[in-house]
Amino acid sequence: MKKLLLASAATLALAGTASADEVKIGIIFGFTGPLESITPAMAGGAELAIAEINAAGTFMNGATVTPVRGDSTCVDAAAATATAERLVTSDKVHAIVGADCSGVSGAILQNVARPNGIVMISPSSTSPALSSAEDDGLFFRTAPSDARQGEVIAEVLKERGMNSVAISYTNNDYGKGLADSIQAAFQAAGGTVTIVAAHDDGKSDYSAEVAALASAGGDMLVVAGYVDQGGRGIIQASIDTGAFETFFLPDGMYGESLIAAIGPELNGSFGTVPGTDSPGAATIQEMAAAAGFDGTSSYVAESYDAAALILLAMHAAGSTASADFKDRIMEIANEPGEKIYPGELGKALELLAAGEQIDYVGAIDVDLIGPGESAGNFREYTITDGAFVTDRFR
């Protein structure tokens, strides 16, 4: 049985990480833009893992990990690329947690990560196109592909008696990929998709888009958009005009800011967001609460796991060089080995240092498949009395 061996101190020095050195991890999320209400908690999740590693004091012979935040904007590929370039060339980060949105993740991967040989693990980029992107073995994600989310959404819609739906999607890689996946899966299950129409973010008036959706009709409207941008605008315009009363809300539409903005008219709408009822999920919520933020917010758990996987892979390889530790990520994330949950990263460091194998279960019941992406677990919810109420896990 192959063991994950920690390199000697001499190897660490050659890799540029000797005792008490600083290891920098970039955290690139949309701190401005259409997901800005949920990204602070996502960053908090990644930084929980970093703080836990630092508290153990045994990472890479005593090295300290420093998070360096950068703004992806979620939607501006040029700005995201510039941010990543700065973090890699100026701040000298050794790996990236991020980005958040699929389009900017793809841009960073091709324009910065691959040319510089830097590992990146996204906790929330879900476009199916990323599964087949050229990545030189550098790109991973703890979020499941929307190819899987589309199948789950179709199951939920049919089980809840929806026979026809209209789909509105944000006009980018994420929205188009998810809309296509939902349409294919729902039609395969015998449902009817009356219209699939794009909407642009940043508009003040969505009446024209909603008029087209209303004309096509459907039992409900699926909104594959962003919680702080066009998706919210589509819902508000639909309610204002009476076009639709019930909405399906995929992962990009999950956020307390939506309920605060729309109000009681959202009661009865439902959706899905990546999530699990594993022991790690409960632990990460407790850890986040102790740190002063909401651990149930979108992609907090996935962000914790992304940072943890990077740091444990570095420790296993005895190197901060992506070329050395990238192949350790899949080994650590999957069986065999002793199972590791949130709060046990210090234990994981000790096991790896002793040459033992670990199976990083983490906060989301991590299981990486194929091209380094999550197999996928989802939480189904309904908005009831102004709150997201969990119905079941899939």
CSV table of N, CA, C and O in Angstrom, one decimal, residues 1-4 330-340 352 356-360:
chain,number,residue,atom,x,y,z
A,1,MET,N,0.8,-1.2,0.0
A,1,MET,CA,0.0,0.0,0.0
A,1,MET,C,0.9,1.2,0.0
A,1,MET,O,1.8,1.4,0.8
A,2,LYS,N,0.6,2.1,-0.9
A,2,LYS,CA,1.4,3.3,-1.1
A,2,LYS,C,1.1,4.3,0.1
A,2,LYS,O,0.0,4.5,0.5
A,3,LYS,N,2.2,4.9,0.7
A,3,LYS,CA,2.0,5.8,1.7
A,3,LYS,C,2.3,7.2,1.2
A,3,LYS,O,3.1,7.4,0.3
A,4,LEU,N,1.7,8.2,1.9
A,4,LEU,CA,2.0,9.6,1.6
A,4,LEU,C,3.1,10.1,2.4
A,4,LEU,O,3.0,10.3,3.6
A,330,MET,N,-5.9,14.4,-5.1
A,330,MET,CA,-6.8,13.3,-5.3
A,330,MET,C,-6.6,12.2,-4.3
A,330,MET,O,-7.6,11.6,-3.8
A,331,GLU,N,-5.3,11.9,-3.9
A,331,GLU,CA,-5.0,10.8,-3.0
A,331,GLU,C,-5.6,11.1,-1.6
A,331,GLU,O,-6.2,10.3,-0.9
A,332,ILE,N,-5.4,12.4,-1.2
A,332,ILE,CA,-5.8,12.8,0.1
A,332,ILE,C,-7.4,12.9,0.2
A,332,ILE,O,-8.0,12.6,1.3
A,333,ALA,N,-8.0,13.3,-0.9
A,333,ALA,CA,-9.5,13.5,-0.9
A,333,ALA,C,-10.2,12.2,-0.8
A,333,ALA,O,-11.4,12.2,-0.5
A,334,ASN,N,-9.6,11.1,-1.2
A,334,ASN,CA,-10.4,9.8,-1.4
A,334,ASN,C,-9.8,8.7,-0.5
A,334,ASN,O,-8.7,8.8,0.0
A,335,GLU,N,-10.6,7.6,-0.4
A,335,GLU,CA,-10.1,6.4,0.3
A,335,GLU,C,-8.9,5.8,-0.5
A,335,GLU,O,-8.7,6.1,-1.6
A,336,PRO,N,-8.1,5.0,0.3
A,336,PRO,CA,-8.2,4.6,1.7
A,336,PRO,C,-7.5,5.6,2.6
A,336,PRO,O,-6.9,6.6,2.1
A,337,GLY,N,-7.6,5.4,3.9
A,337,GLY,CA,-6.9,6.2,4.9
A,337,GLY,C,-7.8,6.5,6.0
A,337,GLY,O,-9.1,6.3,6.0
A,338,GLU,N,-7.3,7.1,7.1
A,338,GLU,CA,-8.1,7.5,8.3
A,338,GLU,C,-8.9,8.7,7.9
A,338,GLU,O,-8.4,9.7,7.4
A,339,LYS,N,-10.2,8.7,8.2
A,339,LYS,CA,-11.1,9.8,7.9
A,339,LYS,C,-10.8,11.0,8.7
A,339,LYS,O,-10.5,11.0,9.9
A,340,ILE,N,-10.8,12.2,8.0
A,340,ILE,CA,-10.5,13.5,8.6
A,340,ILE,C,-11.6,14.4,8.4
A,340,ILE,O,-12.1,14.6,7.3
A,352,LEU,N,0.1,12.4,8.3
A,352,LEU,CA,0.9,12.5,7.0
A,352,LEU,C,2.4,12.5,7.3
A,352,LEU,O,3.2,11.9,6.6
A,356,GLU,N,1.5,8.0,7.0
A,356,GLU,CA,0.2,7.3,7.0
A,356,GLU,C,-0.7,8.0,5.9
A,356,GLU,O,-0.6,9.1,5.6
A,357,GLN,N,-1.7,7.2,5.5
A,357,GLN,CA,-2.7,7.7,4.6
A,357,GLN,C,-3.9,8.3,5.3
A,357,GLN,O,-4.3,7.9,6.4
A,358,ILE,N,-4.5,9.3,4.7
A,358,ILE,CA,-5.7,9.9,5.2
A,358,ILE,C,-6.8,9.9,4.1
A,358,ILE,O,-6.4,9.9,2.9
A,359,ASP,N,-8.0,9.9,4.5
A,359,ASP,CA,-9.2,10.1,3.6
A,359,ASP,C,-9.9,11.3,4.1
A,359,ASP,O,-10.6,11.3,5.1
A,360,TYR,N,-9.6,12.5,3.4
A,360,TYR,CA,-10.2,13.7,3.8
A,360,TYR,C,-11.6,13.8,3.5
A,360,TYR,O,-12.0,14.0,2.3
